[in-house]
Short mmCIF file of C-alpha atoms in Angstrom, two decimals:
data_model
loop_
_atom_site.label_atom_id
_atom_site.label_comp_id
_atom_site.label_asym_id
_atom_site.label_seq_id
_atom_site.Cartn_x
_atom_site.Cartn_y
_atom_site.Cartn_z
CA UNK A 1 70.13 129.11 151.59
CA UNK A 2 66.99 131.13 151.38
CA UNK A 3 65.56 132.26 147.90
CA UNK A 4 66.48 135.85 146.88
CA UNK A 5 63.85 137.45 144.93
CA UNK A 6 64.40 141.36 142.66
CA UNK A 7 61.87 142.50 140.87
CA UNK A 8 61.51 143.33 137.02
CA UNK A 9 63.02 147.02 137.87
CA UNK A 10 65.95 146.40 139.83
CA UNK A 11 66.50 143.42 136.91
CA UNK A 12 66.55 145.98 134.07
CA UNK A 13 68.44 148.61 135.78
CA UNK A 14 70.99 145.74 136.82
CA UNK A 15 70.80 144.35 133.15
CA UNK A 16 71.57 148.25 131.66
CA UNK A 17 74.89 149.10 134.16
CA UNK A 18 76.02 145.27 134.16
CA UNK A 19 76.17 145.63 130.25
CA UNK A 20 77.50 148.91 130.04
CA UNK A 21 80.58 147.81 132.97
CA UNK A 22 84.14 148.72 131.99
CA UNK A 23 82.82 149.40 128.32
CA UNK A 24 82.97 152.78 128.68
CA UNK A 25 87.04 153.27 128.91
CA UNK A 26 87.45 150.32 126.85
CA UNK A 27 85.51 150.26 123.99
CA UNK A 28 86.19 153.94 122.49
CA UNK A 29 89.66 153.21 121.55
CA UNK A 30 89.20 149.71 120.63
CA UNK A 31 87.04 150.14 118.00
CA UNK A 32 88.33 152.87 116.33
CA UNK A 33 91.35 151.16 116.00
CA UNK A 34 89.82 148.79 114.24
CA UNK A 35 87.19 150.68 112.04
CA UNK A 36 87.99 154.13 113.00
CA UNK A 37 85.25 156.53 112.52
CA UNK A 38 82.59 154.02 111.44
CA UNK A 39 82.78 152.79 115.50
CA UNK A 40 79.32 154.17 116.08
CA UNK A 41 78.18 152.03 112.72
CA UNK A 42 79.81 149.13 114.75
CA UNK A 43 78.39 149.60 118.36
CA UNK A 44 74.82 149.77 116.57
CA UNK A 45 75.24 147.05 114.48
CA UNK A 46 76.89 144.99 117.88
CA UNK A 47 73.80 146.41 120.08
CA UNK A 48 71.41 144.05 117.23
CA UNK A 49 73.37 141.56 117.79
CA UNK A 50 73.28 141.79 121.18
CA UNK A 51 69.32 141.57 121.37
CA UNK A 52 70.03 138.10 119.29
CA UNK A 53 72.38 137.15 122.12
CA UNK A 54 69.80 138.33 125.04
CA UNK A 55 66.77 136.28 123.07
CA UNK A 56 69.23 133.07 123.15
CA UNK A 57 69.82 133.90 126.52
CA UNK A 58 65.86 133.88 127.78
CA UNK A 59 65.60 130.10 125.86
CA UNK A 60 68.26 129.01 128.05
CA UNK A 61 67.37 130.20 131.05
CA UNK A 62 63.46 129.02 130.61
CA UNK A 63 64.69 125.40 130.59
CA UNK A 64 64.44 124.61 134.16
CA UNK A 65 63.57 128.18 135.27
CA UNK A 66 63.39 127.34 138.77
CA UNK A 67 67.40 126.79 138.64
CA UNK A 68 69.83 129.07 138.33
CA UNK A 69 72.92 128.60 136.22
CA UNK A 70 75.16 126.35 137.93
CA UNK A 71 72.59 124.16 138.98
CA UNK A 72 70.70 124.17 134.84
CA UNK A 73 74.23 123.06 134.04
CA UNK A 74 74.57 119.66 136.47
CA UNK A 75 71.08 118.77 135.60
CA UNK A 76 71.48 119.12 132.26
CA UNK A 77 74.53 117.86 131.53
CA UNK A 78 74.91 115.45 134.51
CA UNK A 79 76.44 114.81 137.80
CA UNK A 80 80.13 114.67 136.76
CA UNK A 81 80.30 116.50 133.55
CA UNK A 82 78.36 119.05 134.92
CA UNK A 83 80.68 119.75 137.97
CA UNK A 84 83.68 119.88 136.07
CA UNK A 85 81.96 122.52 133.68
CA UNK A 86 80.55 124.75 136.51
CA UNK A 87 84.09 124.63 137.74
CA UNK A 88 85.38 126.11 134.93
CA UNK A 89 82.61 129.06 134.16
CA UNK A 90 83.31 129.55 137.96
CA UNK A 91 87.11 130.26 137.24
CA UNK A 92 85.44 132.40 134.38
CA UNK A 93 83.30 135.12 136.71
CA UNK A 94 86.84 135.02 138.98
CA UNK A 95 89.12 135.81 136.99
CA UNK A 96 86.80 138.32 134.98
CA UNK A 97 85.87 139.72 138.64
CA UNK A 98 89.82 140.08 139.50
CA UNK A 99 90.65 141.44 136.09
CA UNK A 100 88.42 144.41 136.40
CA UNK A 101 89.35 144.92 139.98
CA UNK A 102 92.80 145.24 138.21
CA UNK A 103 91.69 147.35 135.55
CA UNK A 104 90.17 149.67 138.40
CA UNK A 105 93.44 150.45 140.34
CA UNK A 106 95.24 150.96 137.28
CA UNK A 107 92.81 153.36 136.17
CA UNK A 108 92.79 155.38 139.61
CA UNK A 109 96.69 155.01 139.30
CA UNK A 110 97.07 156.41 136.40
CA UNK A 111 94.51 159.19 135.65
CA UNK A 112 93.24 160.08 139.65
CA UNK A 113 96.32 158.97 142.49
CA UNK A 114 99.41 158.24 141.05
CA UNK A 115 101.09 158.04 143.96
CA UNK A 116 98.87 155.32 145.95
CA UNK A 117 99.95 151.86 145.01
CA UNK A 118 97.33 149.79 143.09
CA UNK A 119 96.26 147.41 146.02
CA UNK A 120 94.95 149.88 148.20
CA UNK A 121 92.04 150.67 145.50
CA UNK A 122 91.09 146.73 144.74
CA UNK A 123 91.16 146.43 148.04
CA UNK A 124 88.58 148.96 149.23
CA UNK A 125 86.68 148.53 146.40
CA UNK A 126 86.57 145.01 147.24
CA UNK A 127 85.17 145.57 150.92
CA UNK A 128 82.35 147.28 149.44
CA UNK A 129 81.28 144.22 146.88
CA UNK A 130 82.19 141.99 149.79
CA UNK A 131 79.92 144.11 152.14
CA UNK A 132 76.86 144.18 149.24
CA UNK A 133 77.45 140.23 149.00
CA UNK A 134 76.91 139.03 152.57
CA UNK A 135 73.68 141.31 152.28
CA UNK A 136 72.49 139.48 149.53
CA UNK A 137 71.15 140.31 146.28
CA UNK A 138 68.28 141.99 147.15
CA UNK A 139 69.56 144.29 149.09
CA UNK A 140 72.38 145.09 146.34
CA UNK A 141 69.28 145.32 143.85
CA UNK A 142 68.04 148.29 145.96
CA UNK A 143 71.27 150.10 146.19
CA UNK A 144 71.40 149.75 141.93
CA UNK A 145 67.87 151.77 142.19
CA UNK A 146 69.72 154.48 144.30
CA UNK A 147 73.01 154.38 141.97
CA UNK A 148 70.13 154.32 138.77
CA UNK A 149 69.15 158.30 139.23
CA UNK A 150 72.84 159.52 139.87
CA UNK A 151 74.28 157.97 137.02
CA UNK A 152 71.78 158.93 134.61
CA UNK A 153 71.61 162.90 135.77
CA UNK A 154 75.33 162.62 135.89
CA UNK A 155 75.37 160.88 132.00
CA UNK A 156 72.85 163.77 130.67
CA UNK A 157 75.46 166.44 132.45
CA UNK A 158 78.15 165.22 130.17
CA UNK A 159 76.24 165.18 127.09
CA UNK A 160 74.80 168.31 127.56
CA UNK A 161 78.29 170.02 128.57
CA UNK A 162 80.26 168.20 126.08
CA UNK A 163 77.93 169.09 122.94
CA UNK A 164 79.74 172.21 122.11
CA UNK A 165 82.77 170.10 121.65
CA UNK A 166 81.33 168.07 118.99
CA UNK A 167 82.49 168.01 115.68
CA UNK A 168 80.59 165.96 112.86
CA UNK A 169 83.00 165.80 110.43
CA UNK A 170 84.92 163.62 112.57
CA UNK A 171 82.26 160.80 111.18
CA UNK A 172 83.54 161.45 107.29
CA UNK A 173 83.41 159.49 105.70
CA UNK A 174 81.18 157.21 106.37
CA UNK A 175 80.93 153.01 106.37
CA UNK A 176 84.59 153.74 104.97
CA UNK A 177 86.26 149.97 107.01
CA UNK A 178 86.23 147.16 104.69
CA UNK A 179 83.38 144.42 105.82
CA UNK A 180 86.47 142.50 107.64
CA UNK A 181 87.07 144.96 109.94
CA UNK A 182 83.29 145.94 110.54
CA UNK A 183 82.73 142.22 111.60
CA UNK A 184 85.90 142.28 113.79
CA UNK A 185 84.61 144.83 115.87
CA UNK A 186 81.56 143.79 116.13
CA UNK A 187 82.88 141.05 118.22
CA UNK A 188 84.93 143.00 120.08
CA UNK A 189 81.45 145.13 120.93
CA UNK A 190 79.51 142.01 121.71
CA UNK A 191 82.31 140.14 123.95
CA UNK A 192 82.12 143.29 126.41
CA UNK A 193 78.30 143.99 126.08
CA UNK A 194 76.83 141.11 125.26
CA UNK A 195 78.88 137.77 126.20
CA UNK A 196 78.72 138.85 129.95
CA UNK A 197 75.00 138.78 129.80
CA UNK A 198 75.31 134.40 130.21
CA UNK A 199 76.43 135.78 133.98
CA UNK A 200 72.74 137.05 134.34
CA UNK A 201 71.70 133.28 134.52
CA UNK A 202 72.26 132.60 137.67
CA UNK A 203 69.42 135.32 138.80
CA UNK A 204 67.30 134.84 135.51
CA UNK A 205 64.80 133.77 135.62
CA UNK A 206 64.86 131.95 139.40
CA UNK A 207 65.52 135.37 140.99
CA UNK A 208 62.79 137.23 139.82
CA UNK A 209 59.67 138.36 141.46
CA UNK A 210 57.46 137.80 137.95
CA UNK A 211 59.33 135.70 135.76
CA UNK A 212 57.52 135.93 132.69
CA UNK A 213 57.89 139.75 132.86
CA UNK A 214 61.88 139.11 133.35
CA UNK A 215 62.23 138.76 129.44
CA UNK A 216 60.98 142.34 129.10
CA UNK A 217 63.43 143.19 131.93
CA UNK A 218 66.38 142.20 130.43
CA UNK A 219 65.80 143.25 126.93
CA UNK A 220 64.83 146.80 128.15
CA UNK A 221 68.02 146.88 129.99
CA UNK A 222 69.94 145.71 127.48
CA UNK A 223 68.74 148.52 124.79
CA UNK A 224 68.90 150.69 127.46
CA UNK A 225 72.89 150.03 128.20
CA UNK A 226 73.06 149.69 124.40
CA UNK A 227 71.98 152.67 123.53
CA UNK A 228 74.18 154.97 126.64
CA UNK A 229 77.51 152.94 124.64
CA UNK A 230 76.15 154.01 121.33
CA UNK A 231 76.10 157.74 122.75
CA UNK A 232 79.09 157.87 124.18
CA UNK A 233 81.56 155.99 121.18
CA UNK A 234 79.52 158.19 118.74
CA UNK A 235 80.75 161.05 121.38
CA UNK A 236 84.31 160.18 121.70
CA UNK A 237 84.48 159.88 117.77
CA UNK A 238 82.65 163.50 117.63
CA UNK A 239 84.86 165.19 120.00
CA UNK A 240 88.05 163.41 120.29
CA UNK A 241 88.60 162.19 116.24
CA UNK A 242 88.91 158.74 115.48
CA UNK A 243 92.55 158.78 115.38
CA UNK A 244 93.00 160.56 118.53
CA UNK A 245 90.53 157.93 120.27
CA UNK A 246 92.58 155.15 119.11
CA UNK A 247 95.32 156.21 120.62
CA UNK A 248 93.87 156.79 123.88
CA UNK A 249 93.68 154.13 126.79
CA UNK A 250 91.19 156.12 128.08
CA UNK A 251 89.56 158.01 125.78
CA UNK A 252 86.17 159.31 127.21
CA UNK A 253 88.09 160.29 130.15
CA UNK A 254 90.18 162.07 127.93
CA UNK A 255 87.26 163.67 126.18
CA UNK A 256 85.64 164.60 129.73
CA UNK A 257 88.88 166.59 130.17
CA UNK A 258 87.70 168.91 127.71
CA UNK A 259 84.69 170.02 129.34
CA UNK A 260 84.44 173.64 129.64
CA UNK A 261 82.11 176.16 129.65
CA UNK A 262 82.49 179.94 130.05
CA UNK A 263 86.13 179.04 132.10
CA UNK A 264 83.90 178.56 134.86
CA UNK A 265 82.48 174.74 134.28
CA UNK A 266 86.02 172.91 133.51
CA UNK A 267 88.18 169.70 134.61
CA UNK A 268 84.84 167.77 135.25
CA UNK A 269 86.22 164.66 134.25
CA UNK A 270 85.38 162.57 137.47
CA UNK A 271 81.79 162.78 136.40
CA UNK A 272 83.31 159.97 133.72
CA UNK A 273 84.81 158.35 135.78
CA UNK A 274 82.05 158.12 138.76
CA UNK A 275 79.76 156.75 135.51
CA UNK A 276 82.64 154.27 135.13
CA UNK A 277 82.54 152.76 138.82
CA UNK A 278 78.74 152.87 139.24
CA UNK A 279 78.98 150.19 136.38
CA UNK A 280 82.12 148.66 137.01
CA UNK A 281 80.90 147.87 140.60
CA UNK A 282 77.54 145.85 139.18
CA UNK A 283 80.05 144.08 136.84
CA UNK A 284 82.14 142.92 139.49
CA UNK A 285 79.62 142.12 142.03
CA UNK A 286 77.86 140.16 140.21
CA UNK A 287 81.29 138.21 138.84
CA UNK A 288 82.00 137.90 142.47
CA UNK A 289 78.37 136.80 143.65
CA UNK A 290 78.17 134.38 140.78
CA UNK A 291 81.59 133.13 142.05
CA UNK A 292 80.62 132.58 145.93
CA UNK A 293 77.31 131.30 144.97
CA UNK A 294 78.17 129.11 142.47
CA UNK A 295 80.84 127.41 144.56
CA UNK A 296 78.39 127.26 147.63
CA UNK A 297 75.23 125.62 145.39
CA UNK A 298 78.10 122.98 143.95
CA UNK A 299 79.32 122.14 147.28
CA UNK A 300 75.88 122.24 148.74
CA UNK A 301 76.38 124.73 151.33
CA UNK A 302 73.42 125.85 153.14
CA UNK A 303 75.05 129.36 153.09
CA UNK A 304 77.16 131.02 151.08
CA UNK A 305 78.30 134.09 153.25
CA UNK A 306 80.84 131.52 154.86
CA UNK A 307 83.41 131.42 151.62
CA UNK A 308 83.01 135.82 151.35
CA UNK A 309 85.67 136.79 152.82
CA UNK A 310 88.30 134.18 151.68
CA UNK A 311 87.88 134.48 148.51
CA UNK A 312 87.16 138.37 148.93
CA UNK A 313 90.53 138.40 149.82
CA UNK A 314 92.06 135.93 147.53
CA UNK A 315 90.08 138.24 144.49
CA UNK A 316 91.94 141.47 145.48
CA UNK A 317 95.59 139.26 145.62
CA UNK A 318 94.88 137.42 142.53
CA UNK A 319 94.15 141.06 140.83
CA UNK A 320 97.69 142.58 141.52
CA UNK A 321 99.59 139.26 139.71
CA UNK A 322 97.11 138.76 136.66
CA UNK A 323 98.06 140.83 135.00
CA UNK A 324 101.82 142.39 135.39
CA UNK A 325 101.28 145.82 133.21
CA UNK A 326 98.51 147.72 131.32
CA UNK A 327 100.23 146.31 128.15
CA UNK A 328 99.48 142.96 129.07
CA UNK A 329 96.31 143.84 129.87
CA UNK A 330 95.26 145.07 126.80
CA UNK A 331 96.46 142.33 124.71
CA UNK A 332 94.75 139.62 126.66
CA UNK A 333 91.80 141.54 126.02
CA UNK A 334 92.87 142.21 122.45
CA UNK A 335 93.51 138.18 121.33
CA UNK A 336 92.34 136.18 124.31
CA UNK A 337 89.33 137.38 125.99
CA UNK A 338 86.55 137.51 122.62
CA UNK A 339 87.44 133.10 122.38
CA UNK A 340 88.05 132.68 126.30
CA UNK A 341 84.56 134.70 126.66
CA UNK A 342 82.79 133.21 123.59
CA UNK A 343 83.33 129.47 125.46
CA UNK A 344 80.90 130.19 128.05
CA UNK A 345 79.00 132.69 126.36
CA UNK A 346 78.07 130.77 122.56
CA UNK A 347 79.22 127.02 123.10
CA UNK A 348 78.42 126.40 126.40
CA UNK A 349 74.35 128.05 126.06
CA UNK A 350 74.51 125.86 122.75
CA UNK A 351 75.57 122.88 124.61
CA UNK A 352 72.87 123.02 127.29
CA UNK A 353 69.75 123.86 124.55
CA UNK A 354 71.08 120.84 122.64
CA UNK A 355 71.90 118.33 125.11
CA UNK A 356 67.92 119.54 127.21
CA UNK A 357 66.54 118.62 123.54
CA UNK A 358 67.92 115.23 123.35
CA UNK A 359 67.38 114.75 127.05
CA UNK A 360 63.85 115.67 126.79
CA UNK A 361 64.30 118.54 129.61
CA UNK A 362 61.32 120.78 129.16
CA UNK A 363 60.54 124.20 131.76
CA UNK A 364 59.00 123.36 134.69
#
C-alpha cells in the first residue's frame, strides 16, 4: 500500500470534528443528569483532562513514529500477543463505527423521517464513508477542509440566533453536584471526547506531512472541538434548563427547535442536525478506515480497498441488530461503553509505553 500523507491543517480540523462526533446529541442530557446545571463546570473540567489524555497520546505515538497503530502494537508487544490485541481494538473501531451508524438512523427516524425504516439511512450514509475510503485519506482530508467552513458559519448561526433564548439563571446555583457526581461526569465527557482520540494513532504521527508540527495539530484541534462542546452544553443548560435537558434524548435538537426570530427565522433545527453529521461522518470514517486498514496491515495486504465493500456492507447489517431499541442504546452507553472504551483508550496506551521501556524501543 502506498503512504498517505495530510498535512498539519487537515490533522487539526480532523482532530476538532472527530472529537466533537455524536457528542453533540449525546452529551447535553447525559450530563445534566448527572450534575445538572454544573454540566458546563464538567465539560471544562473534562476538556483539561482531555489535553492530559491528547499529551499521553503524542508519547505513544512518538515511539516508533514511522508506524501506525496496529503495527506500534505487534512490534511492541510481539508477534502473537500483538495480533490477538490488534484484533480486539479492531472489533473496537467496528463496533463503535456500526453503533453510530445506528445511532444515525435512529436519529433521522425519530426527529427527521419517521416513516423510512432505519436501514435505508446507515445504508446511504455508509456508501458515502465507503466511497471517501477507497479514495483514501487524503482525499477525505480535503473534503474535511470543505465541510470545516460550513460547519463553523452554520455553528456561529445558531449561537447567534439562539442567544435571545438564553436564560442565565438556568446556571443557579452554581458547583451545586457533590464531588462524586462531578467526577462521574467527567468520565462520561472524556469517554466521548477524549478516549476516541487513541483512534487518531493510526494516522499520528506516520500520516503527517511534518510530524513534529502534528503535536500542535492535534492539541489545537482538540481545544478547538473542546471548546464548540463547552458552548453548546453551556447552551442547552441556558436555554433548555437543566432538568428539561436531562430529559431530552436529543436535547440541542430540541433547543434548535426554538429558534425564532421576528416569526420569520423559525424551525431551523436541521442546522443542528447538519452540525451533527458533518462530525458524525469523520467519527465513523475514521472507525471504519481504522477497521479496513488495520485488518489489511495485519494480514499484510498490499491494498486495502479489496476488504471495502464487504465489510461496508457487513457495518450497515451489523448496525440494525446491535442494538435492538434506543433504550438499549443508551444504557450500553450509560454502564458499558466508559470501561469497554477506557480498555483501549488508558490500559492499552499504558501497556505499550511500559512494555517499549522495558523493551528498550526508542523513536526512530
Amino acid at each position: 500500500m502506498g503512504k498517505e500523507i495530510i498535512s498539519v491543517r487537515q490533522f487539526a480540523i480532523i482532530v476538532m470534528l472527530y472529537s466533537i462526533g455524536a457528542a453533540i446529541l449525546i452529551l447535553p442530557a447525559t450530563l445534566t443528569q448527572v450534575v445538572k446545571q454544573d454540566a458546563w463546570v464538567v465539560a471544562v473540567l473534562g476538556v483539561l483532562v482531555g489535553l492530559l489524555l491528547v499529551k499521553f497520546y503524542i508519547t505513544v505515538g512518538n515511539i516508533s513514529p514511522k508506524l501506525s497503530l496496529v503495527q506500534l502494537i505487534e512490534k511492541v508487544l510481539g508477534k502473537y500477543v500483538g495480533k490477538i490485541i490488534v484484533i480486539f481494538f479492531l472489533i473496537f473501531t467496528y463496533l463503535s463505527g456500526a453503533g453510530l451508524l445506528y445511532f444515525l438512523g435512529d436519529f433521522m427516524r425519530t426527529e427527521v423521517m419517521p416513516e423510512t425504516p432505519l436501514v435505508a439511512f446507515s445504508g446511504l450514509f455508509m456508501i458515502v464513508i465507503m466511497f471517501g475510503t477507497y479514495l483514501g485519506i487524503e482525499t477525505f482530508a480535503r473534503s474535511t477542509e470543505i465541510l470545516f467552513p460550513v460547519f463553523f458559519l452554520l455553528l456561529i448561526f445558531f449561537v447567534v440566533f439562539i442567544s435571545p433564548q438564553v436564560d442565565i439563571e438556568y446556571l443557579e446555583p452554581v458547583l451545586n453536584s457533590n464531588p462524586k457526581s462531578i467526577i462521574n461526569g467527567i468520565l462520561i465527557f472524556i469517554s466521548e471526547f477524549a478516549f476516541p482520540l487513541v483512534v487518531l494513532l493510526m494516522v499520528f504521527p506516520v500520516a503527517i506531512n511534518v510530524p513534529k508540527s502534528g503535536t500542535k495539530g492535534f492539541y489545537i484541534g482538540a481545544i478547538a472541538g473542546g471548546i464548540i462542546l463547552i458552548t453548546l452544553i453551556t447552551l442547552c443548560v441556558l436555554v433548555l434548563g437543566p432538568t428539561d435537558t436531562a430529559h431530552r434524548v436529543f436535547p440541542s435538537y430540541a433547543m434548535a427547535q426554538r429558534i425564532s426570530i421576528g416569526n420569520f427565522i423559525q424551525r431551523i433545527e436541521i442546522t443542528m442536525a447538519l452540525l451533527w453529521i458533518i462530525t458524525l461522518y469523520v467519527r465513523i470514517y475514521f472507525y471504519f478506515h481504522v477497521s479496513v486498514v488495520g485488518i489489511a496491515q495485519l494480514l499484510k495486504l498490499k491494498n486495502y480497498r479489496s476488504l471495502i465493500l464487504p465489510l461496508g456492507l457487513s457495518m450497515v447489517a451489523l448496525s440494525q441488530m446491535i442494538h435492538p431499541d434506543v433504550i438499549h442504546q443508551l444504557k450500553f452507553n450509560k454502564e458499558i461503553w466508559i470501561p469497554y472504551s477506557a480498555t483501549f483508550a488508558l490500559l492499552l496506551p499504558v501497556v505499550l509505553l511500559i512494555v517499549a521501556k522495558i523493551r528498550k524501543i526508542k523513536s526512530e
